[in-house]
Amino acid sequence: MAAQIEKASSQHAGIGSLHTLGVLCGVTAGVWLGAAEAPTKLVNAGFSPFAISLCMVAGVFTARWSFPTLLKGTTYVFADLMSRKHLLVWAILAGALWAVANTLTVFAIRDVGLAIAFPMWNTNALVGLFWGRVLFRELDGADRKTITKVVVGSLCIVAAAIMLGFSTVHGSTSPNGHNPLGGVLAAIGASLMWGTMYVPYRKAYLSGMNPLSFVTVFTVGELLTMFILTWTLDGGRHSSVFQLVHGGQFLFWLFLGGFVWVIGDMFQQFAAKYLGIGRGIPLSNTNQLWGLAWGALVFDELATADAKHKLLVVAGSAVMILGAVFISTAKASDAEHSSRNEALERECDRYGLDYNEVLMAQSGEEFGHRSEGRRWWDYAIILAAVGVFIRLGAKATVPPLAMNFKWVAVLVVLLLVSLIGCGYRLHKQTGFS
């Protein structure tokens, strides 16, 4: 077994380091996660945040099952899940936290706008860093330079959040007539929920589970929680979600938003696996830059802002990106890797897992030649997902929002380039493992 692990390590060294792969995954995640929230601008068309979030989660559910099926097959996914049954409840809990956080982001977008809300909830990097240190002993064994990067990066994130919050609440009301303070609180709440959500993720990867397997159960928690929230807090049968579903012309865009988010989240989870939540999540939070690009360039959100407002937004965004760069470039030392292996050992002892198998999985190397063959129902799942998007797309109309379509085209090209480049590297180096 030791020889197998050594061989796997040497193969990875020839292709590229796992740290570099994790960084690429984090950057790609930022590009896609930044685009995913743009369809929630539909909240300005009169639908409740609950209705918007539920329909988006339905799109997430559709994509969550089709992507793992396409890349690995259901036989692989269910074998992986059944070998680590203790993680099923953690996956459902993570999905529930995501559903609550996503709903809060829609309130935040409604009240303060996409360009402002994005950097506010990206303080989840700080929350994730805290849990990574307390629960998983990340940074144990790190040298002074690495710790300094992490601390300075954390302070930058906090400073940026204060700057962006001040830029939003210095006026009495928002342009949409809502209370901007409520939007700030919603964004902060989303930050807390999302930062805590990464605890189950980290437990999964320390147990050797493939991210593609974990998210298939994760999405069950998402959908159930979102349905309960909508039914209990948004009028039950009188919720505007039924109007949204019945009309159908906007549903495609929300499903598309969920689809885009799943792609970004897939890369984010591989970044968290190979870098840890203390490094991977801040790096994926460069989605703040892309969210700002969509809000300012496509939806022209900053057109009427005064010079002071724009300066605070730009400076806050720059400081937050700087903080994420500091944290994500703090490469783990040999002593930190030893500490991580001790964490692996604790998880294996707690749940009766094979340490060597889990260690190989952490290096992106599959153990035991698990089958990735496709069955007839795998193709049925993929065709059903494609059919849903085709049906919704046939009824879709362009949302009644002012958009700059030239910038839409530019940003879509960047999405595709990042997907193809990083997807190829991930497949070549780990086989999506």
Short mmCIF file of C-alpha atoms in Angstrom, two decimals:
data_model
loop_
_atom_site.label_atom_id
_atom_site.label_comp_id
_atom_site.label_asym_id
_atom_site.label_seq_id
_atom_site.Cartn_x
_atom_site.Cartn_y
_atom_site.Cartn_z
CA MET A 1 0.00 0.00 0.00
CA ALA A 2 2.83 2.40 0.83
CA ALA A 3 4.26 1.75 -2.62
CA GLN A 4 0.90 2.61 -4.21
CA ILE A 5 0.72 5.90 -2.33
CA GLU A 6 4.31 6.78 -3.29
CA LYS A 7 3.57 5.96 -6.91
CA ALA A 8 0.47 8.13 -6.89
CA SER A 9 2.45 11.02 -5.39
CA SER A 10 5.14 10.77 -8.06
CA GLN A 11 2.52 10.70 -10.83
CA HIS A 12 0.93 13.85 -9.46
CA ALA A 13 4.31 15.53 -9.21
CA GLY A 14 4.82 14.91 -12.92
CA ILE A 15 1.46 16.36 -13.89
CA GLY A 16 1.37 19.25 -11.46
CA SER A 17 1.03 19.87 -7.76
CA LEU A 18 -2.28 19.43 -5.97
CA HIS A 19 -1.84 22.91 -4.52
CA THR A 20 -1.73 24.40 -8.01
CA LEU A 21 -4.74 22.33 -9.03
CA GLY A 22 -6.63 23.54 -5.97
CA VAL A 23 -5.81 27.15 -6.79
CA LEU A 24 -7.05 26.72 -10.37
CA CYS A 25 -10.25 25.13 -9.11
CA GLY A 26 -10.77 27.98 -6.66
CA VAL A 27 -10.32 30.66 -9.31
CA THR A 28 -12.66 28.85 -11.72
CA ALA A 29 -15.21 28.48 -8.94
CA GLY A 30 -15.08 32.23 -8.44
CA VAL A 31 -15.83 32.90 -12.11
CA TRP A 32 -18.89 30.62 -12.14
CA LEU A 33 -20.26 31.41 -8.68
CA GLY A 34 -20.08 35.10 -9.56
CA ALA A 35 -22.37 34.55 -12.55
CA ALA A 36 -24.85 32.32 -10.73
CA GLU A 37 -26.55 35.04 -8.70
CA ALA A 38 -27.31 37.28 -11.68
CA PRO A 39 -30.70 35.57 -12.43
CA THR A 40 -31.88 36.38 -8.89
CA LYS A 41 -32.22 39.95 -10.11
CA LEU A 42 -35.68 38.71 -11.12
CA VAL A 43 -36.75 39.46 -7.56
CA ASN A 44 -37.21 43.00 -8.82
CA ALA A 45 -39.92 41.70 -11.18
CA GLY A 46 -42.30 41.26 -8.23
CA PHE A 47 -41.65 37.70 -7.06
CA SER A 48 -40.81 36.93 -3.44
CA PRO A 49 -37.24 35.97 -2.47
CA PHE A 50 -38.59 32.59 -1.33
CA ALA A 51 -40.10 31.88 -4.75
CA ILE A 52 -36.89 32.92 -6.52
CA SER A 53 -34.74 30.80 -4.22
CA LEU A 54 -36.97 27.70 -4.45
CA CYS A 55 -36.97 27.76 -8.25
CA MET A 56 -33.22 28.27 -8.31
CA VAL A 57 -32.76 25.32 -5.93
CA ALA A 58 -34.93 23.20 -8.25
CA GLY A 59 -32.43 24.01 -11.00
CA VAL A 60 -29.60 23.12 -8.62
CA PHE A 61 -31.27 19.78 -7.87
CA THR A 62 -31.54 19.02 -11.59
CA ALA A 63 -27.88 19.80 -12.21
CA ARG A 64 -26.64 18.12 -9.02
CA TRP A 65 -27.83 14.72 -10.19
CA SER A 66 -26.92 15.08 -13.86
CA PHE A 67 -23.28 16.18 -13.39
CA PRO A 68 -22.13 13.30 -11.13
CA THR A 69 -24.03 10.89 -13.37
CA LEU A 70 -22.31 12.29 -16.45
CA LEU A 71 -18.80 12.31 -14.96
CA LYS A 72 -18.83 9.16 -12.80
CA GLY A 73 -22.10 7.23 -13.17
CA THR A 74 -24.64 6.36 -10.46
CA THR A 75 -22.99 2.99 -9.73
CA TYR A 76 -19.84 4.80 -8.61
CA VAL A 77 -21.74 7.48 -6.69
CA PHE A 78 -23.89 5.12 -4.67
CA ALA A 79 -20.98 2.78 -3.92
CA ASP A 80 -19.08 5.78 -2.58
CA LEU A 81 -22.05 6.88 -0.46
CA MET A 82 -22.72 3.45 0.98
CA SER A 83 -19.10 3.04 2.03
CA ARG A 84 -19.42 6.16 4.23
CA LYS A 85 -23.02 6.16 5.44
CA HIS A 86 -22.19 8.36 8.43
CA LEU A 87 -21.80 11.30 6.03
CA LEU A 88 -25.37 11.18 4.70
CA VAL A 89 -26.81 13.20 7.59
CA TRP A 90 -23.95 15.69 7.31
CA ALA A 91 -24.68 16.17 3.62
CA ILE A 92 -28.38 16.85 4.30
CA LEU A 93 -27.42 19.34 7.05
CA ALA A 94 -25.06 21.15 4.68
CA GLY A 95 -27.82 21.37 2.08
CA ALA A 96 -30.21 22.86 4.63
CA LEU A 97 -27.66 25.52 5.60
CA TRP A 98 -27.13 26.36 1.94
CA ALA A 99 -30.87 26.78 1.32
CA VAL A 100 -31.23 29.25 4.19
CA ALA A 101 -28.14 31.17 3.08
CA ASN A 102 -29.26 31.34 -0.53
CA THR A 103 -32.65 32.75 0.49
CA LEU A 104 -30.93 35.43 2.56
CA THR A 105 -28.81 36.43 -0.45
CA VAL A 106 -31.96 37.09 -2.48
CA PHE A 107 -33.21 39.45 0.24
CA ALA A 108 -29.79 41.11 0.26
CA ILE A 109 -29.79 41.56 -3.53
CA ARG A 110 -33.28 43.04 -3.39
CA ASP A 111 -32.41 45.53 -0.67
CA VAL A 112 -28.87 46.64 -1.51
CA GLY A 113 -28.07 45.32 -4.99
CA LEU A 114 -25.82 42.58 -6.36
CA ALA A 115 -22.62 44.64 -6.46
CA ILE A 116 -22.88 45.47 -2.74
CA ALA A 117 -24.34 42.22 -1.39
CA PHE A 118 -21.73 39.95 -2.94
CA PRO A 119 -18.70 41.23 -0.99
CA MET A 120 -20.72 41.31 2.23
CA TRP A 121 -21.64 37.63 2.26
CA ASN A 122 -18.17 36.65 1.11
CA THR A 123 -17.01 37.15 4.69
CA ASN A 124 -17.99 33.46 4.90
CA ALA A 125 -14.27 32.95 4.18
CA LEU A 126 -13.54 34.23 7.67
CA VAL A 127 -16.17 31.95 9.19
CA GLY A 128 -14.79 28.96 7.30
CA LEU A 129 -11.27 29.83 8.40
CA PHE A 130 -12.42 29.86 12.04
CA TRP A 131 -14.11 26.45 11.83
CA GLY A 132 -11.17 24.98 9.94
CA ARG A 133 -8.81 26.07 12.69
CA VAL A 134 -11.02 25.08 15.65
CA LEU A 135 -12.49 21.80 14.40
CA PHE A 136 -9.86 20.45 12.01
CA ARG A 137 -6.68 22.07 13.37
CA GLU A 138 -5.78 23.65 10.06
CA LEU A 139 -2.56 25.72 10.24
CA ASP A 140 -1.06 23.39 12.86
CA GLY A 141 2.65 23.28 12.08
CA ALA A 142 2.52 26.31 9.76
CA ASP A 143 5.53 28.62 9.73
CA ARG A 144 5.39 32.29 10.72
CA LYS A 145 5.14 33.54 7.14
CA THR A 146 2.15 31.33 6.40
CA ILE A 147 0.35 32.29 9.59
CA THR A 148 1.01 35.97 8.86
CA LYS A 149 -0.56 35.63 5.43
CA VAL A 150 -3.65 34.01 6.89
CA VAL A 151 -4.01 36.59 9.69
CA VAL A 152 -3.45 39.58 7.40
CA GLY A 153 -5.84 38.11 4.86
CA SER A 154 -8.50 37.67 7.53
CA LEU A 155 -8.10 41.27 8.70
CA CYS A 156 -8.43 42.46 5.10
CA ILE A 157 -11.70 40.56 4.72
CA VAL A 158 -13.11 42.09 7.92
CA ALA A 159 -12.00 45.61 6.90
CA ALA A 160 -13.56 45.18 3.46
CA ALA A 161 -16.86 44.04 4.98
CA ILE A 162 -16.96 47.16 7.19
CA MET A 163 -16.21 49.44 4.23
CA LEU A 164 -18.88 47.87 2.06
CA GLY A 165 -21.42 47.90 4.87
CA PHE A 166 -20.82 51.60 5.51
CA SER A 167 -21.15 52.39 1.81
CA THR A 168 -24.60 50.81 1.88
CA VAL A 169 -26.18 52.11 5.10
CA HIS A 170 -25.02 55.74 5.02
CA GLY A 171 -28.30 56.59 3.27
CA SER A 172 -31.80 56.11 4.72
CA THR A 173 -33.25 53.91 2.02
CA SER A 174 -32.12 51.85 -0.92
CA PRO A 175 -32.92 52.71 -4.57
CA ASN A 176 -35.62 50.02 -4.58
CA GLY A 177 -37.42 51.46 -1.58
CA HIS A 178 -36.30 48.75 0.83
CA ASN A 179 -34.36 49.07 4.07
CA PRO A 180 -30.62 48.80 3.30
CA LEU A 181 -29.85 47.76 6.87
CA GLY A 182 -32.01 44.68 6.35
CA GLY A 183 -30.05 43.87 3.21
CA VAL A 184 -26.75 44.12 5.09
CA LEU A 185 -28.03 41.87 7.89
CA ALA A 186 -29.29 39.35 5.32
CA ALA A 187 -25.87 39.28 3.64
CA ILE A 188 -24.12 38.78 6.98
CA GLY A 189 -26.54 35.99 7.89
CA ALA A 190 -25.79 34.29 4.58
CA SER A 191 -22.09 34.60 5.38
CA LEU A 192 -22.54 32.80 8.70
CA MET A 193 -24.64 30.02 7.16
CA TRP A 194 -22.29 29.43 4.23
CA GLY A 195 -19.17 29.59 6.39
CA THR A 196 -20.60 26.91 8.70
CA MET A 197 -21.79 24.81 5.77
CA TYR A 198 -18.19 23.93 4.92
CA VAL A 199 -17.76 21.94 8.13
CA PRO A 200 -19.71 18.94 6.71
CA TYR A 201 -17.81 19.30 3.45
CA ARG A 202 -14.46 19.09 5.21
CA LYS A 203 -15.58 16.04 7.19
CA ALA A 204 -16.54 14.36 3.91
CA TYR A 205 -13.19 14.98 2.27
CA LEU A 206 -11.25 13.93 5.36
CA SER A 207 -13.21 10.67 5.09
CA GLY A 208 -12.16 10.21 1.47
CA MET A 209 -15.55 10.82 -0.16
CA ASN A 210 -15.61 12.19 -3.69
CA PRO A 211 -17.14 15.69 -3.87
CA LEU A 212 -19.41 14.53 -6.70
CA SER A 213 -20.89 11.87 -4.42
CA PHE A 214 -21.37 14.19 -1.47
CA VAL A 215 -23.34 16.80 -3.41
CA THR A 216 -25.94 14.32 -4.64
CA VAL A 217 -27.19 13.95 -1.05
CA PHE A 218 -26.48 17.59 -0.26
CA THR A 219 -29.06 18.66 -2.81
CA VAL A 220 -31.80 16.65 -1.07
CA GLY A 221 -31.32 18.81 2.03
CA GLU A 222 -31.38 21.92 -0.15
CA LEU A 223 -34.66 21.14 -1.86
CA LEU A 224 -36.53 19.93 1.24
CA THR A 225 -35.45 22.92 3.34
CA MET A 226 -36.31 25.40 0.62
CA PHE A 227 -39.76 23.88 0.14
CA ILE A 228 -40.44 24.06 3.89
CA LEU A 229 -39.27 27.69 4.06
CA THR A 230 -41.45 28.70 1.12
CA TRP A 231 -44.53 26.86 2.38
CA THR A 232 -44.32 28.17 5.95
CA LEU A 233 -43.03 31.72 5.43
CA ASP A 234 -44.28 32.69 1.99
CA GLY A 235 -48.03 32.09 2.18
CA GLY A 236 -48.28 28.36 1.55
CA ARG A 237 -50.61 27.81 -1.38
CA HIS A 238 -50.71 31.54 -2.01
CA SER A 239 -46.94 31.83 -2.48
CA SER A 240 -45.83 33.65 -5.60
CA VAL A 241 -43.83 30.54 -6.50
CA PHE A 242 -46.97 29.06 -8.03
CA GLN A 243 -47.45 32.17 -10.15
CA LEU A 244 -43.82 31.93 -11.21
CA VAL A 245 -44.10 28.24 -12.11
CA HIS A 246 -47.42 28.69 -13.89
CA GLY A 247 -46.16 31.59 -15.99
CA GLY A 248 -42.97 29.77 -16.95
CA GLN A 249 -41.34 32.60 -18.90
CA PHE A 250 -38.84 33.38 -16.13
CA LEU A 251 -38.37 29.86 -14.78
CA PHE A 252 -35.68 28.96 -17.30
CA TRP A 253 -33.40 31.75 -16.07
CA LEU A 254 -33.64 30.62 -12.46
CA PHE A 255 -32.94 27.01 -13.43
CA LEU A 256 -29.99 28.32 -15.45
CA GLY A 257 -28.76 30.22 -12.39
CA GLY A 258 -28.88 26.98 -10.38
CA PHE A 259 -27.07 25.14 -13.16
CA VAL A 260 -24.29 27.74 -13.27
CA TRP A 261 -23.99 27.68 -9.48
CA VAL A 262 -23.54 23.91 -9.46
CA ILE A 263 -20.60 24.16 -11.87
CA GLY A 264 -18.98 26.79 -9.68
CA ASP A 265 -19.67 24.81 -6.52
CA MET A 266 -18.20 21.66 -8.06
CA PHE A 267 -14.88 23.43 -8.59
CA GLN A 268 -15.16 25.06 -5.17
CA GLN A 269 -15.45 21.67 -3.48
CA PHE A 270 -12.38 20.34 -5.26
CA ALA A 271 -10.55 23.49 -4.11
CA ALA A 272 -11.68 22.84 -0.53
CA LYS A 273 -10.57 19.23 -0.82
CA TYR A 274 -7.06 19.96 -2.06
CA LEU A 275 -6.40 23.24 -0.18
CA GLY A 276 -8.59 22.96 2.94
CA ILE A 277 -11.49 25.26 3.81
CA GLY A 278 -9.18 27.91 5.28
CA ARG A 279 -7.54 28.41 1.89
CA GLY A 280 -9.94 27.03 -0.72
CA ILE A 281 -12.99 29.05 0.31
CA PRO A 282 -11.28 32.48 0.33
CA LEU A 283 -9.90 31.74 -3.12
CA SER A 284 -13.32 30.82 -4.51
CA ASN A 285 -14.60 34.06 -2.99
CA THR A 286 -13.02 35.92 -5.85
CA ASN A 287 -16.58 35.42 -7.12
CA GLN A 288 -17.03 38.82 -5.46
CA LEU A 289 -15.09 40.34 -8.36
CA TRP A 290 -17.25 38.56 -10.91
CA GLY A 291 -20.45 39.40 -9.06
CA LEU A 292 -19.39 43.04 -9.13
CA ALA A 293 -18.71 42.73 -12.87
CA TRP A 294 -22.19 41.33 -13.55
CA GLY A 295 -23.86 43.90 -11.31
CA ALA A 296 -21.98 46.94 -12.56
CA LEU A 297 -21.29 46.08 -16.22
CA VAL A 298 -24.39 44.08 -17.15
CA PHE A 299 -27.07 45.57 -14.86
CA ASP A 300 -25.49 49.04 -14.49
CA GLU A 301 -26.11 49.06 -10.74
CA LEU A 302 -23.53 51.75 -10.00
CA ALA A 303 -24.67 54.19 -12.69
CA THR A 304 -26.38 56.58 -10.26
CA ALA A 305 -23.94 56.14 -7.36
CA ASP A 306 -21.97 59.18 -6.22
CA ALA A 307 -18.18 59.29 -6.24
CA LYS A 308 -17.84 58.45 -2.53
CA HIS A 309 -20.14 55.45 -2.88
CA LYS A 310 -18.23 54.12 -5.88
CA LEU A 311 -14.89 54.63 -4.15
CA LEU A 312 -16.00 52.65 -1.10
CA VAL A 313 -17.36 49.83 -3.26
CA VAL A 314 -14.21 49.58 -5.39
CA ALA A 315 -11.82 49.94 -2.44
CA GLY A 316 -13.76 47.43 -0.35
CA SER A 317 -13.79 44.95 -3.23
CA ALA A 318 -10.05 45.39 -3.81
CA VAL A 319 -9.23 44.90 -0.12
CA MET A 320 -11.38 41.77 0.05
CA ILE A 321 -9.67 40.28 -3.00
CA LEU A 322 -6.28 41.13 -1.46
CA GLY A 323 -7.29 39.29 1.70
CA ALA A 324 -8.34 36.23 -0.28
CA VAL A 325 -5.02 36.28 -2.17
CA PHE A 326 -3.02 36.42 1.07
CA ILE A 327 -4.88 33.45 2.51
CA SER A 328 -4.92 31.30 -0.61
CA THR A 329 -1.20 31.74 -1.37
CA ALA A 330 -0.25 30.48 2.09
CA LYS A 331 1.00 27.12 0.84
CA ALA A 332 0.95 24.28 3.38
CA SER A 333 4.32 23.10 4.71
CA ASP A 334 5.39 19.52 5.41
CA ALA A 335 4.50 20.04 9.07
CA GLU A 336 0.98 21.12 8.08
CA HIS A 337 0.60 18.06 5.88
CA SER A 338 1.57 15.92 8.84
CA SER A 339 -1.09 17.65 10.93
CA ARG A 340 -3.65 17.01 8.17
CA ASN A 341 -2.71 13.33 8.14
CA GLU A 342 -3.32 13.23 11.87
CA ALA A 343 -6.79 14.65 11.25
CA LEU A 344 -7.34 11.91 8.67
CA GLU A 345 -6.30 9.34 11.21
CA ARG A 346 -8.76 10.69 13.77
CA GLU A 347 -11.63 10.51 11.28
CA CYS A 348 -10.65 6.97 10.32
CA ASP A 349 -10.53 5.87 13.96
CA ARG A 350 -13.87 7.54 14.71
CA TYR A 351 -15.76 5.93 11.82
CA GLY A 352 -13.79 2.75 11.18
CA LEU A 353 -12.31 3.76 7.82
CA ASP A 354 -9.17 2.48 6.14
CA TYR A 355 -6.45 5.10 6.62
CA ASN A 356 -4.44 4.20 3.50
CA GLU A 357 -7.55 4.31 1.33
CA VAL A 358 -8.53 7.73 2.68
CA LEU A 359 -4.99 9.06 2.26
CA MET A 360 -4.98 8.01 -1.39
CA ALA A 361 -8.37 9.66 -1.93
CA GLN A 362 -6.96 12.89 -0.48
CA SER A 363 -4.33 12.79 -3.24
CA GLY A 364 -6.94 12.45 -5.95
CA GLU A 365 -6.16 8.76 -6.43
CA GLU A 366 -9.04 6.25 -6.52
CA PHE A 367 -8.72 3.13 -4.43
CA GLY A 368 -9.96 -0.31 -5.43
CA HIS A 369 -10.82 0.42 -9.08
CA ARG A 370 -14.41 1.39 -8.32
CA SER A 371 -16.65 0.94 -11.35
CA GLU A 372 -17.54 4.03 -13.37
CA GLY A 373 -19.63 2.13 -15.92
CA ARG A 374 -22.86 3.71 -17.13
CA ARG A 375 -26.26 2.01 -16.86
CA TRP A 376 -29.36 2.73 -18.89
CA TRP A 377 -30.83 4.86 -16.10
CA ASP A 378 -27.74 7.07 -16.14
CA TYR A 379 -28.53 8.10 -19.68
CA ALA A 380 -32.19 8.53 -18.72
CA ILE A 381 -31.22 10.94 -15.91
CA ILE A 382 -29.06 13.02 -18.24
CA LEU A 383 -31.70 13.10 -20.97
CA ALA A 384 -34.38 14.08 -18.45
CA ALA A 385 -32.25 16.99 -17.21
CA VAL A 386 -31.61 18.18 -20.77
CA GLY A 387 -35.32 17.82 -21.53
CA VAL A 388 -36.24 20.03 -18.57
CA PHE A 389 -34.00 22.84 -19.79
CA ILE A 390 -35.22 22.52 -23.38
CA ARG A 391 -38.86 22.67 -22.26
CA LEU A 392 -38.30 25.67 -20.02
CA GLY A 393 -36.14 27.40 -22.61
CA ALA A 394 -38.87 27.09 -25.23
CA LYS A 395 -41.20 29.17 -23.02
CA ALA A 396 -38.58 31.62 -21.77
CA THR A 397 -38.67 35.35 -22.44
CA VAL A 398 -35.98 37.92 -21.82
CA PRO A 399 -36.43 39.31 -18.28
CA PRO A 400 -37.78 42.88 -18.09
CA LEU A 401 -34.45 44.22 -16.90
CA ALA A 402 -32.03 46.66 -18.50
CA MET A 403 -28.94 44.68 -19.51
CA ASN A 404 -25.80 45.36 -21.53
CA PHE A 405 -25.66 42.35 -23.85
CA LYS A 406 -22.14 43.10 -25.10
CA TRP A 407 -20.83 42.60 -21.58
CA VAL A 408 -23.01 39.50 -21.23
CA ALA A 409 -21.23 38.00 -24.26
CA VAL A 410 -17.78 38.86 -22.89
CA LEU A 411 -18.49 37.33 -19.48
CA VAL A 412 -20.01 34.17 -21.01
CA VAL A 413 -16.84 33.63 -23.08
CA LEU A 414 -14.77 33.90 -19.90
CA LEU A 415 -17.04 31.33 -18.25
CA LEU A 416 -16.48 28.83 -21.04
CA VAL A 417 -12.71 29.35 -21.18
CA SER A 418 -12.35 28.77 -17.44
CA LEU A 419 -14.60 25.69 -17.54
CA ILE A 420 -12.73 24.00 -20.37
CA GLY A 421 -9.26 24.85 -19.06
CA CYS A 422 -9.72 23.85 -15.43
CA GLY A 423 -12.03 20.93 -16.24
CA TYR A 424 -9.39 19.42 -18.51
CA ARG A 425 -6.68 19.86 -15.85
CA LEU A 426 -8.86 18.31 -13.14
CA HIS A 427 -9.76 15.34 -15.33
CA LYS A 428 -6.15 14.82 -16.48
CA GLN A 429 -4.68 14.96 -12.99
CA THR A 430 -7.33 13.24 -10.83
CA GLY A 431 -10.09 11.90 -13.07
CA PHE A 432 -12.53 14.09 -11.06
CA SER A 433 -11.63 12.22 -7.88
#
